[in-house]
mmCIF file of C-alpha atoms in Angstrom:
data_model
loop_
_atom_site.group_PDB
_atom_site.id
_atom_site.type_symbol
_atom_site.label_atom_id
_atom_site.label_comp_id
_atom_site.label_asym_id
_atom_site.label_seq_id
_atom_site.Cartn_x
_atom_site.Cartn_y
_atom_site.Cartn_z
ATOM 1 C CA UNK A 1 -37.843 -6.948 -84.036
ATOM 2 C CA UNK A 2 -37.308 -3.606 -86.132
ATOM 3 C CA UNK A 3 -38.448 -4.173 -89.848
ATOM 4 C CA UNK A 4 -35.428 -3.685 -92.179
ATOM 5 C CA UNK A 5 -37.029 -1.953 -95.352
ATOM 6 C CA UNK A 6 -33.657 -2.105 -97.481
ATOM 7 C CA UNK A 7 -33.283 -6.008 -96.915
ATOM 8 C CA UNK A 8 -34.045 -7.724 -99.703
ATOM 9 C CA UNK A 9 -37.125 -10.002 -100.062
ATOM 10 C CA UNK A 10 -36.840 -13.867 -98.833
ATOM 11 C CA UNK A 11 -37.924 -15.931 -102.284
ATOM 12 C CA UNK A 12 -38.997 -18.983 -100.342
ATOM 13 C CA UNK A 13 -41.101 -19.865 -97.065
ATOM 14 C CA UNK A 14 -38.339 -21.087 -95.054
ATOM 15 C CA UNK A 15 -36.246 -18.345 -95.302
ATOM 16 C CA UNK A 16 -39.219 -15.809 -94.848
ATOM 17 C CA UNK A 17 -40.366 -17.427 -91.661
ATOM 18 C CA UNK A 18 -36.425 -16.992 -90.623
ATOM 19 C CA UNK A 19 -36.619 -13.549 -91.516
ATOM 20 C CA UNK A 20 -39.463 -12.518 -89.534
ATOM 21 C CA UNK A 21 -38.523 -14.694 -86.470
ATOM 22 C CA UNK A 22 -40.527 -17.833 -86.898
ATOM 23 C CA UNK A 23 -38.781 -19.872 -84.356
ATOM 24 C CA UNK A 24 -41.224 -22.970 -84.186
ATOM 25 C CA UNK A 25 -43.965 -25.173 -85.548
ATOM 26 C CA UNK A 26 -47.344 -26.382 -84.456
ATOM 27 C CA UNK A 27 -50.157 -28.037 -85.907
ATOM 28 C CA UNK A 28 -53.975 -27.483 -85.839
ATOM 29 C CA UNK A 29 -54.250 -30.443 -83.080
ATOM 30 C CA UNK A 30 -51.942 -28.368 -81.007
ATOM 31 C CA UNK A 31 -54.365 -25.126 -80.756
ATOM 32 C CA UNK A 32 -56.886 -25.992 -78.148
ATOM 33 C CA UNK A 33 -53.853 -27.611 -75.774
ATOM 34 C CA UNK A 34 -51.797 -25.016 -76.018
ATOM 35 C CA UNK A 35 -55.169 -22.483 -75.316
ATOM 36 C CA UNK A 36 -56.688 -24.975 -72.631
ATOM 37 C CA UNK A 37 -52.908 -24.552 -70.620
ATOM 38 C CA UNK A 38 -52.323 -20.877 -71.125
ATOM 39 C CA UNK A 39 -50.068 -20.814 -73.794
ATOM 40 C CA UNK A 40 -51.383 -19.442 -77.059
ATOM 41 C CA UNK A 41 -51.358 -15.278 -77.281
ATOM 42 C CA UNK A 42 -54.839 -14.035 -77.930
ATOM 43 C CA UNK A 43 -54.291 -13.162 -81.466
ATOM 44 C CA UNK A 44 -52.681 -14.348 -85.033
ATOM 45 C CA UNK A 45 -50.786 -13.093 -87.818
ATOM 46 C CA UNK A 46 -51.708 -14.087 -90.894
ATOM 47 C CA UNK A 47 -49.481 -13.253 -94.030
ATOM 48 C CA UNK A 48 -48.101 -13.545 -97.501
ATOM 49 C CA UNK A 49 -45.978 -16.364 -97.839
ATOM 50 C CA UNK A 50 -44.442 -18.468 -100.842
ATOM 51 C CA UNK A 51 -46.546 -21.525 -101.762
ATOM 52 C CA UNK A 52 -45.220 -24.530 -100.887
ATOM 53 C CA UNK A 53 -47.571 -27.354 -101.720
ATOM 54 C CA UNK A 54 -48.181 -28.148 -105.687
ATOM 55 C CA UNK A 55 -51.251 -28.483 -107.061
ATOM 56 C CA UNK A 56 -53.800 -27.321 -110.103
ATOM 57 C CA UNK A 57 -55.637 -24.334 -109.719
ATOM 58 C CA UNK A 58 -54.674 -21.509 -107.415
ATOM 59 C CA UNK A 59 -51.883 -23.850 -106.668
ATOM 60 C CA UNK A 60 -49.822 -23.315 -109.579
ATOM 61 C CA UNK A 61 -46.965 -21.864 -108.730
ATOM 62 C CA UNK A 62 -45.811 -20.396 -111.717
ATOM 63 C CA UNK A 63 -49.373 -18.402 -111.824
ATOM 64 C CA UNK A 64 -50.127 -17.808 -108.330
ATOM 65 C CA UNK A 65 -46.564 -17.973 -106.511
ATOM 66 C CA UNK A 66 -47.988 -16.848 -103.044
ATOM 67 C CA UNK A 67 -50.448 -17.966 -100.740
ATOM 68 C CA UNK A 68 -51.252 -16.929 -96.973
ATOM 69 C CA UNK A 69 -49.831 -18.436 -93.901
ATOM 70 C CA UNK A 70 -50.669 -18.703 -90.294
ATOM 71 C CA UNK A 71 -48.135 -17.114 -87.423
ATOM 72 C CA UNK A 72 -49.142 -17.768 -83.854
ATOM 73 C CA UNK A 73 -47.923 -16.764 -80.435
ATOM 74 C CA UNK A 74 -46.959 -19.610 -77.996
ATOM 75 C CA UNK A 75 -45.119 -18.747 -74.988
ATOM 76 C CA UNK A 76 -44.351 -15.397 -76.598
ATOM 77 C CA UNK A 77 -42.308 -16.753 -79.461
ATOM 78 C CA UNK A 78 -43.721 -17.235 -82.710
ATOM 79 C CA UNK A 79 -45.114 -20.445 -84.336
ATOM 80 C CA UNK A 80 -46.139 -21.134 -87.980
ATOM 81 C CA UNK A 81 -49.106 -23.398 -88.271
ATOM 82 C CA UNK A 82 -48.171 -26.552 -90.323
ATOM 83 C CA UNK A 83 -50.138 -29.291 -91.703
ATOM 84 C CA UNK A 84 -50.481 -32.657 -90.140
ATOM 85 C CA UNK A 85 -47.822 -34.146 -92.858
ATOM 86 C CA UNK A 86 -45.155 -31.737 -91.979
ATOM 87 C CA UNK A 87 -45.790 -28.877 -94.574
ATOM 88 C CA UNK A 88 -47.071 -25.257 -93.504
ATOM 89 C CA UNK A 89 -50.795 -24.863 -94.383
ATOM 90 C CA UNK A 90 -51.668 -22.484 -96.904
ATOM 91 C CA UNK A 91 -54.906 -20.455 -97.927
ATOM 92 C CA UNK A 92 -55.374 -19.102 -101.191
ATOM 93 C CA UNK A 93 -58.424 -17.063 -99.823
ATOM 94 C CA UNK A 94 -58.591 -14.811 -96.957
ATOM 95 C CA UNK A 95 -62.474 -15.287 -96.573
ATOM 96 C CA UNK A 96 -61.568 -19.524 -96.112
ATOM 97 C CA UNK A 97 -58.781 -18.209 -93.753
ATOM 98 C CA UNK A 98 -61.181 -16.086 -91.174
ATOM 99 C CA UNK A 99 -63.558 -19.000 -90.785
ATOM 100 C CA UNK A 100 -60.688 -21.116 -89.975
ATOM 101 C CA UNK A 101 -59.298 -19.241 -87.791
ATOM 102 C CA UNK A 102 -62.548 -18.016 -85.881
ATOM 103 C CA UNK A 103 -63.233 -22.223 -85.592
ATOM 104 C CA UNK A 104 -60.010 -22.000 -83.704
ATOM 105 C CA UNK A 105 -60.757 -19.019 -81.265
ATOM 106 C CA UNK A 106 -59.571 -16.696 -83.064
ATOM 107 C CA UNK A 107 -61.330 -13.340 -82.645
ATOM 108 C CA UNK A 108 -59.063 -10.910 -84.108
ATOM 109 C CA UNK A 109 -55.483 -10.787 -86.110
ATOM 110 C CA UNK A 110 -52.871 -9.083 -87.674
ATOM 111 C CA UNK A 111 -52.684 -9.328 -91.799
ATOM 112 C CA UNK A 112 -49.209 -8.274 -93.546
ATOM 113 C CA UNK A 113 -48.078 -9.078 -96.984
ATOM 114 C CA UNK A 114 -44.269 -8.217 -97.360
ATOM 115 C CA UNK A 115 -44.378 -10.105 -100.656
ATOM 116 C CA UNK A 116 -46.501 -8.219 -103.338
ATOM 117 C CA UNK A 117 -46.075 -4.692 -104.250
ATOM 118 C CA UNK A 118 -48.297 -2.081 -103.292
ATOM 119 C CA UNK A 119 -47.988 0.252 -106.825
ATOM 120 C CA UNK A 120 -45.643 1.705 -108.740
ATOM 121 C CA UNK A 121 -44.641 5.299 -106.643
ATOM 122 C CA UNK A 122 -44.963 7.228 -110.124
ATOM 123 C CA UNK A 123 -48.390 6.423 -110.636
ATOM 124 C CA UNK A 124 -51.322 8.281 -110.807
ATOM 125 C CA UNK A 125 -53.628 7.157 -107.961
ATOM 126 C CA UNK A 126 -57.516 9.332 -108.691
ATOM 127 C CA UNK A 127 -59.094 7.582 -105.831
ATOM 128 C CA UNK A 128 -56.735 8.445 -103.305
ATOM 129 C CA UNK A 129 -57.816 11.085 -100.881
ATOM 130 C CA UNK A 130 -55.646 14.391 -100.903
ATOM 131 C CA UNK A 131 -53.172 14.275 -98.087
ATOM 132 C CA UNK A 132 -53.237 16.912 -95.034
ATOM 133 C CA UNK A 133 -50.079 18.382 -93.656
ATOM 134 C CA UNK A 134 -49.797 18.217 -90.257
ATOM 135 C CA UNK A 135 -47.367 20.113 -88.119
ATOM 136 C CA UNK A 136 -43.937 18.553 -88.081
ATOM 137 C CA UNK A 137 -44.018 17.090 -91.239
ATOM 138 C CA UNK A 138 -42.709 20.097 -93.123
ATOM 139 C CA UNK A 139 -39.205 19.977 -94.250
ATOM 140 C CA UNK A 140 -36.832 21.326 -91.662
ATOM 141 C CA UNK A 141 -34.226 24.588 -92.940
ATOM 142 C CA UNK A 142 -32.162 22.311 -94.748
ATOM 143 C CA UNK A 143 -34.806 20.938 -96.545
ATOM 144 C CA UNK A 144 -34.752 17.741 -95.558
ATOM 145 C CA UNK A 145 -37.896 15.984 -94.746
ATOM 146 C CA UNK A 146 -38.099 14.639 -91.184
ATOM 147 C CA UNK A 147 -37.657 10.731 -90.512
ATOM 148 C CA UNK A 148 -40.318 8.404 -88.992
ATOM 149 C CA UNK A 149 -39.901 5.833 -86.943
ATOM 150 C CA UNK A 150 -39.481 1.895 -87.906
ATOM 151 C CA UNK A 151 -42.469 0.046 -86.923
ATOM 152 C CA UNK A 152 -41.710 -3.285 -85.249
ATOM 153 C CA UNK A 153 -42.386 -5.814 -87.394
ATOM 154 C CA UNK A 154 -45.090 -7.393 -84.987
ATOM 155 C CA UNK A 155 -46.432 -5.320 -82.321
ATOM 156 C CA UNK A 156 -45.361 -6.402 -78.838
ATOM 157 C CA UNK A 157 -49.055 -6.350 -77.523
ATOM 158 C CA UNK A 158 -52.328 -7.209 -79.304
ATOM 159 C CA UNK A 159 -55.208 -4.590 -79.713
ATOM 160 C CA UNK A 160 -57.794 -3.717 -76.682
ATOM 161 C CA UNK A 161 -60.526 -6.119 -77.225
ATOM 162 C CA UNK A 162 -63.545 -3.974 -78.218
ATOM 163 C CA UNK A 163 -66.024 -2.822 -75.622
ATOM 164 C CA UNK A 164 -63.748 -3.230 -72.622
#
Protein backbone atom coordinates (compact mmCIF):
# COMPACT_ATOMS: atom_id res chain seq x y z
CA UNK A 1 0.00 0.00 0.00
CA UNK A 2 1.86 3.28 -1.28
CA UNK A 3 2.01 5.93 1.61
CA UNK A 4 0.09 9.08 0.52
CA UNK A 5 2.23 12.01 2.09
CA UNK A 6 -0.38 14.85 1.06
CA UNK A 7 -3.38 12.97 2.83
CA UNK A 8 -4.25 14.49 5.70
CA UNK A 9 -3.73 12.97 9.20
CA UNK A 10 -6.60 10.50 10.68
CA UNK A 11 -7.54 12.36 14.29
CA UNK A 12 -8.83 9.16 15.82
CA UNK A 13 -7.76 5.32 16.08
CA UNK A 14 -10.43 3.96 14.04
CA UNK A 15 -9.96 5.88 11.20
CA UNK A 16 -6.05 5.55 11.40
CA UNK A 17 -6.19 1.80 11.52
CA UNK A 18 -8.57 2.29 8.23
CA UNK A 19 -6.04 4.33 6.76
CA UNK A 20 -3.19 2.13 7.01
CA UNK A 21 -5.19 -1.09 6.19
CA UNK A 22 -6.05 -2.55 9.53
CA UNK A 23 -8.55 -5.00 8.36
CA UNK A 24 -9.03 -7.10 11.67
CA UNK A 25 -8.77 -7.62 15.39
CA UNK A 26 -7.19 -10.08 17.74
CA UNK A 27 -6.49 -10.33 21.24
CA UNK A 28 -3.42 -11.36 23.33
CA UNK A 29 -5.15 -14.98 23.90
CA UNK A 30 -5.15 -15.27 20.18
CA UNK A 31 -1.13 -14.99 19.70
CA UNK A 32 0.19 -18.37 20.56
CA UNK A 33 -2.93 -20.12 18.39
CA UNK A 34 -2.54 -18.27 15.66
CA UNK A 35 1.67 -18.94 16.00
CA UNK A 36 1.14 -22.71 17.12
CA UNK A 37 -1.07 -23.12 13.46
CA UNK A 38 1.09 -21.08 11.17
CA UNK A 39 -0.62 -18.04 10.99
CA UNK A 40 1.06 -15.08 12.63
CA UNK A 41 3.99 -13.27 10.28
CA UNK A 42 7.27 -13.31 12.10
CA UNK A 43 7.27 -9.73 12.97
CA UNK A 44 5.07 -6.59 14.38
CA UNK A 45 4.45 -3.10 13.79
CA UNK A 46 4.18 -1.09 16.48
CA UNK A 47 3.01 2.64 16.09
CA UNK A 48 1.60 5.97 17.08
CA UNK A 49 -1.91 5.84 17.54
CA UNK A 50 -4.68 8.11 19.26
CA UNK A 51 -5.44 7.08 22.86
CA UNK A 52 -8.45 5.57 23.35
CA UNK A 53 -8.86 4.47 26.93
CA UNK A 54 -9.26 7.42 29.74
CA UNK A 55 -7.44 7.54 32.58
CA UNK A 56 -5.03 9.84 35.03
CA UNK A 57 -1.60 10.09 34.27
CA UNK A 58 -0.11 9.48 30.86
CA UNK A 59 -3.68 8.79 30.07
CA UNK A 60 -4.93 12.16 29.86
CA UNK A 61 -5.85 12.87 26.75
CA UNK A 62 -5.81 16.39 26.61
CA UNK A 63 -1.91 16.15 27.78
CA UNK A 64 -0.73 13.11 26.20
CA UNK A 65 -3.22 12.57 23.12
CA UNK A 66 -1.19 9.55 21.67
CA UNK A 67 -0.11 6.36 22.78
CA UNK A 68 1.44 3.23 20.84
CA UNK A 69 -0.42 0.42 19.30
CA UNK A 70 0.21 -3.07 18.23
CA UNK A 71 -0.24 -4.17 14.26
CA UNK A 72 0.23 -7.84 13.54
CA UNK A 73 0.32 -10.04 10.49
CA UNK A 74 -2.22 -12.96 10.34
CA UNK A 75 -2.69 -14.67 7.18
CA UNK A 76 -0.96 -11.74 5.50
CA UNK A 77 -3.54 -9.14 6.39
CA UNK A 78 -3.11 -6.94 9.18
CA UNK A 79 -4.52 -7.20 12.76
CA UNK A 80 -4.53 -4.62 15.61
CA UNK A 81 -4.09 -6.16 18.99
CA UNK A 82 -7.12 -5.31 21.25
CA UNK A 83 -7.78 -5.77 24.81
CA UNK A 84 -9.83 -8.54 26.24
CA UNK A 85 -12.93 -5.93 26.74
CA UNK A 86 -13.02 -4.93 23.17
CA UNK A 87 -10.72 -1.77 23.17
CA UNK A 88 -7.18 -1.70 21.34
CA UNK A 89 -4.35 -1.94 23.94
CA UNK A 90 -2.21 0.90 24.34
CA UNK A 91 1.43 1.57 25.73
CA UNK A 92 2.50 4.78 26.84
CA UNK A 93 6.18 3.44 26.93
CA UNK A 94 8.09 1.76 24.31
CA UNK A 95 10.49 0.04 26.89
CA UNK A 96 6.88 -1.71 28.58
CA UNK A 97 6.02 -2.39 24.85
CA UNK A 98 9.38 -4.56 23.88
CA UNK A 99 9.00 -6.75 26.94
CA UNK A 100 5.54 -7.39 25.94
CA UNK A 101 6.04 -8.13 22.87
CA UNK A 102 9.31 -10.32 23.30
CA UNK A 103 6.82 -12.41 26.07
CA UNK A 104 4.85 -12.97 22.94
CA UNK A 105 7.65 -14.17 20.47
CA UNK A 106 8.35 -11.34 19.23
CA UNK A 107 12.00 -10.95 18.18
CA UNK A 108 12.04 -8.04 16.01
CA UNK A 109 9.49 -5.14 14.62
CA UNK A 110 8.77 -2.32 12.70
CA UNK A 111 8.19 1.23 14.75
CA UNK A 112 6.39 4.23 12.75
CA UNK A 113 4.80 7.26 14.19
CA UNK A 114 2.72 9.10 11.42
CA UNK A 115 1.23 11.20 14.21
CA UNK A 116 3.88 13.60 15.78
CA UNK A 117 6.03 15.89 13.88
CA UNK A 118 9.51 15.37 13.31
CA UNK A 119 10.71 19.44 13.47
CA UNK A 120 9.98 22.39 12.05
CA UNK A 121 11.97 22.27 8.26
CA UNK A 122 13.34 25.94 9.04
CA UNK A 123 15.13 25.01 11.97
CA UNK A 124 18.49 24.97 12.85
CA UNK A 125 19.50 21.35 13.60
CA UNK A 126 23.72 21.61 15.18
CA UNK A 127 23.77 17.96 15.82
CA UNK A 128 22.90 16.83 12.55
CA UNK A 129 25.69 15.41 10.51
CA UNK A 130 26.52 17.38 7.18
CA UNK A 131 24.89 15.66 4.27
CA UNK A 132 27.01 14.00 1.27
CA UNK A 133 25.94 14.35 -2.30
CA UNK A 134 25.85 11.42 -4.06
CA UNK A 135 25.63 11.05 -7.78
CA UNK A 136 22.13 11.47 -9.09
CA UNK A 137 20.93 13.63 -6.63
CA UNK A 138 22.03 16.83 -8.31
CA UNK A 139 19.42 18.85 -9.94
CA UNK A 140 18.88 17.86 -13.53
CA UNK A 141 19.29 21.03 -16.50
CA UNK A 142 16.11 22.36 -15.60
CA UNK A 143 16.87 22.58 -12.21
CA UNK A 144 14.62 20.50 -10.85
CA UNK A 145 15.63 18.14 -8.20
CA UNK A 146 15.05 14.47 -9.02
CA UNK A 147 12.01 12.51 -7.34
CA UNK A 148 12.32 9.47 -5.00
CA UNK A 149 10.33 6.82 -4.77
CA UNK A 150 7.18 6.27 -2.25
CA UNK A 151 8.02 3.78 0.28
CA UNK A 152 5.23 1.27 0.93
CA UNK A 153 3.77 1.95 3.90
CA UNK A 154 4.70 -1.59 5.39
CA UNK A 155 7.29 -3.52 3.72
CA UNK A 156 6.00 -6.63 1.96
CA UNK A 157 8.71 -8.90 3.66
CA UNK A 158 10.27 -8.70 7.15
CA UNK A 159 14.12 -8.22 7.66
CA UNK A 160 16.76 -11.32 7.32
CA UNK A 161 16.92 -12.62 10.76
CA UNK A 162 20.50 -11.87 11.93
CA UNK A 163 23.22 -14.45 11.57
CA UNK A 164 21.54 -16.51 8.88
Amino acid sequence: MPQDVGAPVPQDAAQQDLALGVTMTITQADLPYLRAVGRLGEYAVVYRVWREQAGGGFGDQAKNPHTWGVLVYVDGQLARIYSARGAGREWSNLDRLEKWLRSQGFWYWWTRNDLEPLGEEDEAQPDAPEEIAVEGDAPDEEGAQPTQPTPPMFPSMPPEPLGS
